[in-house]
Amino acid sequence: MLSDVTAEELMSFLNLDTRPDIKGQATEYILGLSGNRDGCRFLQTKPDLIKALVTLTTDPSIAIVKDCYHTLINLSADETMHRLLVKNPDFLPMLFKNILDPGYMFADRICTILTNLSRHMKTCKEVFKAMQEQGISLAQIVEIFCTEDYNKQASLHYLGPLLSNLTQLPETRQFILDKDRCVVQRLLPYTQYEASTIRRGGVIGTLRNCCFDHVHHEWLLGEAVDILPFLLLPLAGPEELSEEENEGLPVDLQYLPEDKKREEDPDIRKMLIETLILLTATKVGRQILKTKNVYAIMREFHNWEKEPHVVAACEKLIQALIGDEPEPGMENLLEVEIPNDVEVKLKDMEAKELEQLEKDKEDLLNPDKAQHCAGIVRMM
Amino acid sequence: MASHAQTADDSDDDMDGFMERFKKEKYSNAFSEDNWEEEFNKVPMFMKTAPEDIDPLKHPELAAIQSIIHDDDRPLGEQAQSLKDEGNEYFKERNYKKAIVSYTAGLQKKCSDCNVNAVLHTNRAAAHFHLGNMRSALNDAVAAKKFKPDHLKALIRGATCCLELKKYTDALQWCEEGLKLQPTDKKLLELRAAADKHKRVAERDARKAKVQEKKERSEREALLAAIKERGVKLRMPPPRPKRQSESEDGGYEGASKALAGLDLDGLCSTEATGARVFLGEQGIIYWPVLFLYPEHQQTDFISAFSESSSFLDHLSHMFGEELPPWDTDRKYSFKNLQVFFEDEERESLHQVNPETTLLKTLQHKRYFVKAGTPSFIILVKGSPFCKKFFSERKTYLL
């Protein structure tokens, strides 16, 4: 393995004044290191090297800047590196400054790094704090995300997963669910954004996370937001429904054409269903979903779906749609405190369902065990 | 000629009278030798020096000229502002047409103040809006935005106009621009929600219409296929009376035209009742059918005559217990009735066995369905009219 002497020698090459060919070889070597676990372990013990890489993201050579970003992406994909990266006082500010620049060539790399760093709650808070300290608001992030071709050289698709990760924080959910603004409404159309699975997944993850706040269910399902069609459309296919069933659906799902295609990514399909399941946790949510004929869509979907883990989620949703109402006082499944004497009365299905919902919530809000955050990207 | 001479005489008399009076009366208020210089001095063109203080009563012409000159000296922005205020007064009085005139005059000053111009366009847009001139209002909103892209009222006006014009995508675009400036503006949030909702309903209606059209097309194709399968020949309605049948010439290339004619033919009796040929359950075709009674110049219309029914099935009901009031001789009992169809090209009649089904009759090699409506002539067997009717044309009896 690399010796300390060699590290010092590498370090001496990693400054802006070094000859480009030598500097390039050094950054290329470090990129190779970052591609495996042992290399990361080594780099973890050399904060100065990382500091130098951050500095070199301003190098005049594009090839060197590219190598530095690739290395930083690899490091940010390793959770054990997060604290070190976040502690660097120049790192996050540099990222946020450049992400706003509509001409910055490496903005997509930055989005990827930020997505990786915000996957876990501790560093997610650091990322959010750094963002605020740079004077960047969530409104600006959403604005950039929703502005087509904001950066001609970068798609900024990874802002979607970043937003999803940030909704681990109450401040972010509060902003997105602000009734006095038009934020969640602007995100909804992206559930069907064909050009990018990443962007779609990011928005759907955001919506799912916001639906854990059950007090907002009625507003989300009402006229002001109308979240339901945007969750159902990716799950609806070309099957022909009867006139009666069609008229009962939200208008966006009525008379879909023969070439209608469903969401192609199974994990996204599952996330959509999980979001719908969350909406069935409140009485008002269940009533609206039943009234809007969600069952007809899910029945056809169930006939079509092949992935076992998605089928299981779908069956759980259908059960909630066609099952009996819970006993009075138990209508909000996310709020129920289960006394010991009442617990034995719950049916096995209901008990397991509740347990799963609580577990899902815990997984989300304590994401050291997170299962559905997107955006681990390792580049060589 | 005499009248002209009379006119000339009258003219001459009047002129003579005038000249006589002129000689006797002295011209009043003329410049006199005493005051002519003083009077000339008051005419601006001839005055030697302008007075220090211009009294409008003594020198009205000079006051007017001065006023014009002074108006030109006022800054254009100020003039535009005055006209804007004038327009606003008319607007308050709901006199939108005069308001538009004032705003237009203000814009024509072409002052350099972008803010004033933006407001003039926005206010004129509002006036047009209240008069129901949505396109003019929208054009003004666009112009206002060019002068001042962050003028919120113009953005709200633009969104409102697009919503009225059912340009929902454009309305959403205006709302997004406005909300970027003022993210919590209540009016913009309402407009955005309304535009979004209307857009989605319009899209649903388009999808539904498409589904409906496709369904109708497939039904029509199924119907045509069924007709073709049965060997029934269709004929276009007669703007070309001598021409051979379209269907006959081009096989069934003309068939869809024929059925298209079903919808378009204003002369067709189906226009009145709305009945038309259709394919029913178990693949049975139902035709609208005309019965003609030339003896009494009467007709009956059967809106859905099953191809598997016979003529007797209908005639026994129509001419059973109760005979029609126009049958004064009481002879149109169904037992006495004979059924014929006319071959127009050959001007001949073909008799039909009343017990035959409609389908079998339509399959006759000389039968051509016109405008989607088979028609048949009903006569009383052995009646004098019947004999006369036969004598006028070639008849193929059973």
PDB file of C-alpha atoms in Angstrom, chain A residues 143 147 179-182 185-186 223 226 229-230 243 247 251-258, chain B residues 176 179-180 183-186 189 192-193 196-197 200-201 203-204 207-208 211-212 214-215:
ATOM      1  CA  GLU A 143     -36.721  27.097  -9.588  1.00  0.00           C
ATOM      2  CA  THR A 147     -36.436  25.638 -15.473  1.00  0.00           C
ATOM      3  CA  LYS A 179     -50.111  26.300   1.056  1.00  0.00           C
ATOM      4  CA  ASP A 180     -49.298  29.936   0.320  1.00  0.00           C
ATOM      5  CA  ARG A 181     -46.946  28.985  -2.486  1.00  0.00           C
ATOM      6  CA  CYS A 182     -46.995  26.840  -5.576  1.00  0.00           C
ATOM      7  CA  GLN A 185     -47.809  21.617  -7.730  1.00  0.00           C
ATOM      8  CA  ARG A 186     -44.806  22.454  -9.893  1.00  0.00           C
ATOM      9  CA  GLU A 223     -58.442  20.729  -5.712  1.00  0.00           C
ATOM     10  CA  ASP A 226     -54.679  17.250  -6.785  1.00  0.00           C
ATOM     11  CA  PRO A 229     -53.610  11.756 -10.903  1.00  0.00           C
ATOM     12  CA  PHE A 230     -49.851  12.266 -10.881  1.00  0.00           C
ATOM     13  CA  GLU A 243     -67.691   4.051 -19.632  1.00  0.00           C
ATOM     14  CA  GLU A 247     -66.199   8.696 -15.776  1.00  0.00           C
ATOM     15  CA  VAL A 251     -59.970  13.492 -15.574  1.00  0.00           C
ATOM     16  CA  ASP A 252     -56.291  12.890 -16.298  1.00  0.00           C
ATOM     17  CA  LEU A 253     -56.850   9.145 -16.335  1.00  0.00           C
ATOM     18  CA  GLN A 254     -59.977   9.081 -18.460  1.00  0.00           C
ATOM     19  CA  TYR A 255     -59.822   7.578 -21.959  1.00  0.00           C
ATOM     20  CA  LEU A 256     -56.106   6.866 -22.019  1.00  0.00           C
ATOM     21  CA  PRO A 257     -54.809   6.003 -25.500  1.00  0.00           C
ATOM     22  CA  GLU A 258     -53.878   2.527 -26.682  1.00  0.00           C
TER      23      GLU A 258
ATOM     24  CA  GLU B 176     -45.064  30.845 -13.734  1.00  0.00           C
ATOM     25  CA  LEU B 179     -44.997  33.539  -9.403  1.00  0.00           C
ATOM     26  CA  LYS B 180     -41.259  33.722  -9.947  1.00  0.00           C
ATOM     27  CA  PRO B 183     -44.338  33.392  -5.167  1.00  0.00           C
ATOM     28  CA  THR B 184     -47.245  33.941  -2.774  1.00  0.00           C
ATOM     29  CA  ASP B 185     -49.495  36.139  -4.931  1.00  0.00           C
ATOM     30  CA  LYS B 186     -53.041  34.891  -4.313  1.00  0.00           C
ATOM     31  CA  LEU B 189     -52.044  31.031  -7.549  1.00  0.00           C
ATOM     32  CA  ARG B 192     -52.595  28.895 -12.182  1.00  0.00           C
ATOM     33  CA  ALA B 193     -54.879  26.367 -10.521  1.00  0.00           C
ATOM     34  CA  ASP B 196     -54.133  23.816 -14.929  1.00  0.00           C
ATOM     35  CA  LYS B 197     -57.567  22.371 -14.272  1.00  0.00           C
ATOM     36  CA  ARG B 200     -56.449  18.852 -18.089  1.00  0.00           C
ATOM     37  CA  VAL B 201     -60.182  18.767 -18.730  1.00  0.00           C
ATOM     38  CA  GLU B 203     -56.988  17.188 -22.747  1.00  0.00           C
ATOM     39  CA  ARG B 204     -59.435  14.601 -21.401  1.00  0.00           C
ATOM     40  CA  ARG B 207     -58.835  11.919 -25.650  1.00  0.00           C
ATOM     41  CA  LYS B 208     -62.509  11.081 -25.231  1.00  0.00           C
ATOM     42  CA  VAL B 211     -61.830   7.283 -28.496  1.00  0.00           C
ATOM     43  CA  GLN B 212     -65.353   8.101 -29.641  1.00  0.00           C
ATOM     44  CA  LYS B 214     -62.251   5.553 -33.284  1.00  0.00           C
ATOM     45  CA  LYS B 215     -65.242   3.638 -31.962  1.00  0.00           C
TER      46      LYS B 215
END
